[in-house]
Amino acid sequence: MSSNYNNKVMNELWNEIAPGYYNYGRISPDADVDKIKDLKQANEDMVQWIINKLGINKDSHVLDLACGKGMYTVRIAETTGCRYTGVDLNTTYLENECKVWANKLGVNEQGEFVLGSITDLPPEVKEKKYTHIICLGAMYYVHDKIDLFLENVANCSNKDTKIFIWDFVTNVDWSLCSELNIHLKMKFPIRPKIDVFQRFENSKLELTEYSDFTKYIIPGYKVMERECKKRDPELKKLTYPLMGKAFMNGTLSFVYYILRLQ
Ligand SMILES: C[S@@+](CC[C@H](N)C(=O)[O-])C[C@H]1O[C@@H](n2cnc3c(N)ncnc32)[C@H](O)[C@@H]1O
């Protein structure tokens, strides 16, 4: 996994601009980024977008794979009253962020946060079926084990489960992504769309919707670049703008998939 998650400077930046989240949310491509001071509202808008898109309500049980600091789960639970299960590999996030947010927003009794890998889910997670499974900005971390990931997702699904994956795909050969990888520090390539589609075909899941979300992410990267430059003018430690550049020049796309059990 990327060492960026242990990077104090990057964590401090996120805590200032979008505490509890680890994503860019959703911003209209026409928005005036000079008027957007941080990524809090963009993430809140994404929470609402996900709830509406997936029809999450108080009877839902949402499984959040690679939940990060847990804020998506916590806000979805707070807004809808649903149950939730969040899984992540990072104990510090689970203990110091997820559980703290859940307590603060009064949803701690609606669910739990569990330490585990999304390619080898703990038995207590895998033995249940969920109405919704979300994986936001994290599947690329297991593109080398994507079949195992999809197998785990299928195991937690029944025929009514809605699966929402928000992820990156490359549009060029990985050998041309070295600048981007200064930030990402991946030890294996991020897959192109055609390759991910092929993996879905080979899985127990069926793709029902696909969309390129990049245009809603680019404004967030512009906000991020401005905030990085304020704190680190030469961008020696804050390398997020390399990701923004890759989105803007078409090297990388931010996409979502909606799947169901076949
Ligand atoms: C970019 S963050 C996204 C977090 C969250 N989904 C969000 O949108 O705010 C990626 C997360 O993936 C987690 N992660 C990476 N590989 C994982 C794995 N194999 N199993 C579980 N979590 C993993 C990291 O610990 C990190 O919290």
Coordinates of C-alpha atoms and ligand atoms in Angstrom, one line a residue:
M1 CA 0.0 0.0 0.0
S2 CA 1.1 3.6 -0.6
S3 CA 3.2 5.1 2.1
N4 CA 1.2 8.3 1.5
Y5 CA -1.2 7.2 4.2
N6 CA 1.5 7.5 6.8
N7 CA 2.6 10.9 5.5
K8 CA 2.0 13.4 8.2
V9 CA 2.1 16.5 6.0
M10 CA -0.5 15.0 3.6
N11 CA -2.7 13.9 6.5
E12 CA -2.6 17.4 8.0
L13 CA -3.7 18.9 4.7
W14 CA -6.6 16.6 4.4
N15 CA -7.7 17.3 8.0
E16 CA -7.8 21.0 7.1
I17 CA -9.7 20.8 3.9
A18 CA -12.0 17.8 4.3
P19 CA -11.8 16.3 7.8
G20 CA -13.0 12.7 8.0
Y21 CA -13.0 12.2 4.2
Y22 CA -10.3 11.0 1.9
N23 CA -11.8 12.0 -1.4
Y24 CA -12.6 14.9 -3.6
G25 CA -16.3 14.7 -3.6
R26 CA -18.3 16.1 -6.4
I27 CA -18.1 19.7 -7.8
S28 CA -19.9 21.0 -10.9
P29 CA -17.5 21.4 -13.8
D30 CA -18.7 25.0 -14.2
A31 CA -18.0 26.0 -10.6
D32 CA -15.8 29.0 -9.8
V33 CA -13.0 27.3 -7.9
D34 CA -11.8 30.6 -6.5
K35 CA -14.9 30.7 -4.5
I36 CA -14.5 27.2 -3.1
K37 CA -12.4 27.3 0.0
D38 CA -12.1 23.6 0.8
L39 CA -13.5 20.2 -0.1
K40 CA -16.1 19.9 2.7
Q41 CA -19.2 20.8 0.8
A42 CA -18.0 18.7 -2.3
N43 CA -17.8 15.6 -0.1
E44 CA -21.2 16.4 1.5
D45 CA -22.7 16.7 -2.0
M46 CA -21.2 13.4 -2.9
V47 CA -22.8 11.8 0.2
Q48 CA -26.2 13.1 -0.9
W49 CA -25.5 12.0 -4.5
I50 CA -24.6 8.4 -3.4
I51 CA -27.7 8.2 -1.1
N52 CA -30.0 9.3 -3.9
K53 CA -28.3 7.3 -6.6
L54 CA -28.3 4.0 -4.6
G55 CA -31.6 4.6 -2.8
I56 CA -30.1 4.1 0.7
N57 CA -32.7 4.4 3.5
K58 CA -33.2 3.4 7.1
D59 CA -33.7 -0.2 6.2
S60 CA -30.4 -0.4 4.4
H61 CA -27.1 -2.1 5.6
V62 CA -24.2 -0.5 3.9
L63 CA -20.8 -2.2 3.6
D64 CA -18.1 0.4 3.0
L65 CA -14.9 -1.3 1.7
A66 CA -11.7 0.6 2.5
C67 CA -13.7 3.1 4.5
G68 CA -10.7 5.3 5.3
K69 CA -11.5 7.7 8.0
G70 CA -15.1 6.6 7.8
M71 CA -16.9 9.9 7.1
Y72 CA -18.8 8.7 4.1
T73 CA -20.3 5.8 6.1
V74 CA -20.9 8.0 9.1
R75 CA -22.7 10.7 7.2
I76 CA -24.7 8.2 5.1
A77 CA -25.8 6.6 8.4
E78 CA -26.5 9.9 10.1
T79 CA -28.6 11.1 7.1
T80 CA -30.6 7.9 6.4
G81 CA -30.6 6.0 9.7
C82 CA -29.1 2.9 7.9
R83 CA -26.9 0.3 9.5
Y84 CA -23.3 0.2 8.3
T85 CA -20.1 -1.9 8.4
G86 CA -16.8 -0.2 7.5
V87 CA -13.6 -2.1 6.7
D88 CA -10.1 -0.7 6.4
L89 CA -6.5 -1.9 6.9
N90 CA -5.5 1.2 8.7
T91 CA -6.0 0.8 12.5
T92 CA -5.3 4.4 13.2
Y93 CA -8.1 5.5 10.9
L94 CA -10.5 3.0 12.5
E95 CA -9.7 3.9 16.1
N96 CA -8.9 7.6 15.9
E97 CA -11.2 8.7 13.1
C98 CA -14.0 6.3 12.2
K99 CA -15.1 5.5 15.7
V100 CA -14.6 9.1 16.9
W101 CA -16.7 10.5 14.0
A102 CA -19.4 7.8 14.6
N103 CA -19.6 8.8 18.3
K104 CA -19.6 12.5 17.6
L105 CA -22.4 12.2 15.0
G106 CA -24.4 9.8 17.2
V107 CA -24.4 6.8 14.9
N108 CA -22.1 4.5 16.8
E109 CA -24.9 2.0 17.6
Q110 CA -25.9 1.7 14.0
G111 CA -22.8 -0.2 12.9
E112 CA -19.2 -1.1 13.4
F113 CA -15.8 -0.5 11.9
V114 CA -13.7 -3.7 11.4
L115 CA -10.0 -4.1 10.7
G116 CA -9.4 -6.2 7.6
S117 CA -8.4 -6.3 4.0
I118 CA -10.9 -5.9 1.2
T119 CA -9.3 -8.9 -0.6
D120 CA -9.7 -11.1 2.4
L121 CA -12.6 -9.9 4.4
P122 CA -12.9 -11.0 8.1
P123 CA -15.4 -13.8 8.7
E124 CA -17.8 -11.6 10.7
V125 CA -18.0 -9.3 7.6
K126 CA -18.2 -12.0 5.0
E127 CA -20.9 -14.0 6.7
K128 CA -23.5 -11.3 6.2
K129 CA -25.3 -9.9 3.1
Y130 CA -25.6 -6.2 2.6
T131 CA -28.2 -4.1 0.7
H132 CA -25.4 -1.8 -0.5
I133 CA -21.6 -2.2 -1.0
I134 CA -19.5 0.9 -1.6
C135 CA -15.8 1.2 -2.4
L136 CA -14.8 4.8 -2.8
G137 CA -11.4 5.7 -4.2
A138 CA -9.7 2.5 -3.1
M139 CA -10.1 -0.4 -5.6
Y140 CA -7.0 0.7 -7.4
Y141 CA -5.0 -0.3 -4.3
V142 CA -6.0 -3.9 -5.1
H143 CA -5.9 -3.9 -8.9
D144 CA -3.2 -6.6 -8.7
K145 CA -5.7 -8.7 -6.8
I146 CA -8.9 -7.5 -8.4
D147 CA -10.4 -11.0 -8.9
L148 CA -10.1 -11.7 -5.2
F149 CA -11.6 -8.3 -4.4
L150 CA -14.6 -9.1 -6.7
E151 CA -15.0 -12.5 -5.2
N152 CA -15.2 -10.9 -1.7
V153 CA -17.8 -8.4 -2.9
A154 CA -19.9 -11.2 -4.5
N155 CA -19.8 -13.2 -1.2
C156 CA -21.3 -10.3 0.6
S157 CA -24.1 -9.7 -2.0
N158 CA -27.5 -11.2 -2.7
K159 CA -29.5 -10.5 -5.8
D160 CA -30.8 -7.2 -4.5
T161 CA -27.4 -5.8 -3.4
K162 CA -26.3 -2.6 -5.2
I163 CA -22.6 -2.3 -5.6
F164 CA -21.0 1.1 -6.2
I165 CA -17.3 1.4 -7.0
W166 CA -15.6 4.8 -7.5
D167 CA -12.1 4.2 -8.9
F168 CA -9.3 5.3 -11.2
V169 CA -8.5 3.8 -14.6
T170 CA -5.5 4.6 -16.8
N171 CA -6.0 5.8 -20.4
V172 CA -2.3 5.2 -21.4
D173 CA 0.2 2.5 -20.9
W174 CA 1.5 2.4 -17.3
S175 CA 5.0 3.0 -18.5
L176 CA 3.9 6.6 -19.3
C177 CA 2.5 7.1 -15.8
S178 CA 5.8 7.6 -13.9
E179 CA 5.2 11.2 -13.1
L180 CA 1.8 10.4 -11.7
N181 CA 3.3 7.5 -9.7
I182 CA 5.6 10.0 -7.9
H183 CA 2.5 10.8 -5.9
L184 CA 0.7 7.4 -6.0
K185 CA 3.7 5.2 -5.3
M186 CA 2.0 2.1 -6.7
K187 CA 4.0 -1.1 -6.9
F188 CA 1.8 -2.4 -9.7
P189 CA 0.0 -0.8 -12.6
I190 CA -3.5 0.8 -12.3
R191 CA -5.6 -1.1 -14.9
P192 CA -7.2 0.4 -18.0
K193 CA -11.0 0.4 -18.2
I194 CA -11.1 -2.4 -20.8
D195 CA -9.1 -4.6 -18.5
V196 CA -11.4 -3.9 -15.5
F197 CA -14.4 -4.6 -17.6
Q198 CA -12.9 -8.0 -18.5
R199 CA -12.4 -8.8 -14.8
F200 CA -16.1 -8.0 -14.2
E201 CA -17.0 -10.3 -17.1
N202 CA -15.0 -13.1 -15.4
S203 CA -16.6 -12.5 -12.0
K204 CA -19.9 -13.4 -10.4
L205 CA -21.0 -9.8 -10.8
E206 CA -22.7 -8.0 -13.7
L207 CA -22.0 -4.3 -14.6
T208 CA -25.3 -2.4 -14.8
E209 CA -23.9 1.2 -15.1
Y210 CA -20.6 2.8 -15.9
S211 CA -19.8 6.5 -16.1
D212 CA -16.7 8.7 -16.4
F213 CA -16.8 11.1 -13.3
T214 CA -13.5 12.9 -14.1
K215 CA -15.1 16.3 -14.9
Y216 CA -16.7 16.4 -11.4
I217 CA -13.3 15.7 -9.8
I218 CA -11.1 18.1 -11.7
P219 CA -12.4 21.3 -9.9
G220 CA -11.5 19.5 -6.6
Y221 CA -8.0 19.0 -7.8
K222 CA -7.8 22.7 -8.7
V223 CA -8.8 23.6 -5.2
M224 CA -6.3 21.0 -3.9
E225 CA -3.5 22.4 -6.1
R226 CA -4.1 26.0 -4.7
E227 CA -4.1 24.7 -1.1
C228 CA -0.9 22.6 -1.7
K229 CA 0.9 25.6 -3.2
K230 CA 0.0 27.8 -0.2
R231 CA 1.6 25.3 2.2
D232 CA 4.4 23.9 0.0
P233 CA 5.1 26.4 -2.9
E234 CA 7.6 24.0 -4.6
L235 CA 5.3 21.0 -4.1
K236 CA 8.1 18.9 -2.7
K237 CA 6.0 17.2 -0.1
L238 CA 2.5 17.8 -1.3
T239 CA 2.4 16.0 -4.6
Y240 CA -1.4 15.8 -5.1
P241 CA -1.2 18.2 -8.1
L242 CA 0.6 15.5 -10.1
M243 CA -2.7 13.5 -9.9
G244 CA -4.7 16.6 -11.0
K245 CA -2.4 17.0 -13.9
A246 CA -2.9 13.4 -15.0
F247 CA -6.7 13.9 -14.9
M248 CA -6.5 17.1 -16.8
N249 CA -4.2 15.7 -19.5
G250 CA -6.3 12.5 -19.9
T251 CA -3.7 10.1 -18.5
L252 CA -6.1 9.0 -15.8
S253 CA -9.9 8.9 -15.4
F254 CA -12.0 8.8 -12.3
V255 CA -15.0 6.5 -13.0
Y256 CA -17.8 4.8 -11.3
Y257 CA -19.3 1.3 -11.8
I258 CA -22.6 0.0 -10.5
L259 CA -22.8 -3.8 -10.3
R260 CA -25.0 -6.5 -9.1
L261 CA -24.8 -10.2 -8.5
Q262 CA -25.4 -12.1 -11.7
Ligands
LIG1 C1 -8.1 7.2 -0.8 S1 -8.5 6.4 0.7 C2 -10.3 6.4 0.5 C3 -11.0 6.2 1.9 C4 -12.5 6.4 1.8 N1 -13.1 5.3 1.0 C5 -12.9 7.8 1.4 O1 -13.4 7.9 0.3 O2 -12.8 8.7 2.2 C6 -8.0 4.7 0.4 C7 -8.2 3.8 1.7 O3 -8.0 2.4 1.2 C8 -7.4 1.7 2.3 N2 -6.9 0.5 1.8 C9 -5.9 0.3 0.8 N3 -5.8 -1.0 0.6 C10 -6.6 -1.7 1.4 C11 -7.0 -3.1 1.6 N4 -6.3 -4.1 0.9 N5 -7.9 -3.4 2.5 C12 -8.6 -2.5 3.2 N6 -8.3 -1.2 3.0 C13 -7.4 -0.8 2.2 C14 -6.4 2.7 2.9 O4 -6.1 2.3 4.3 C15 -7.2 4.0 2.8 O5 -7.9 4.2 4.0

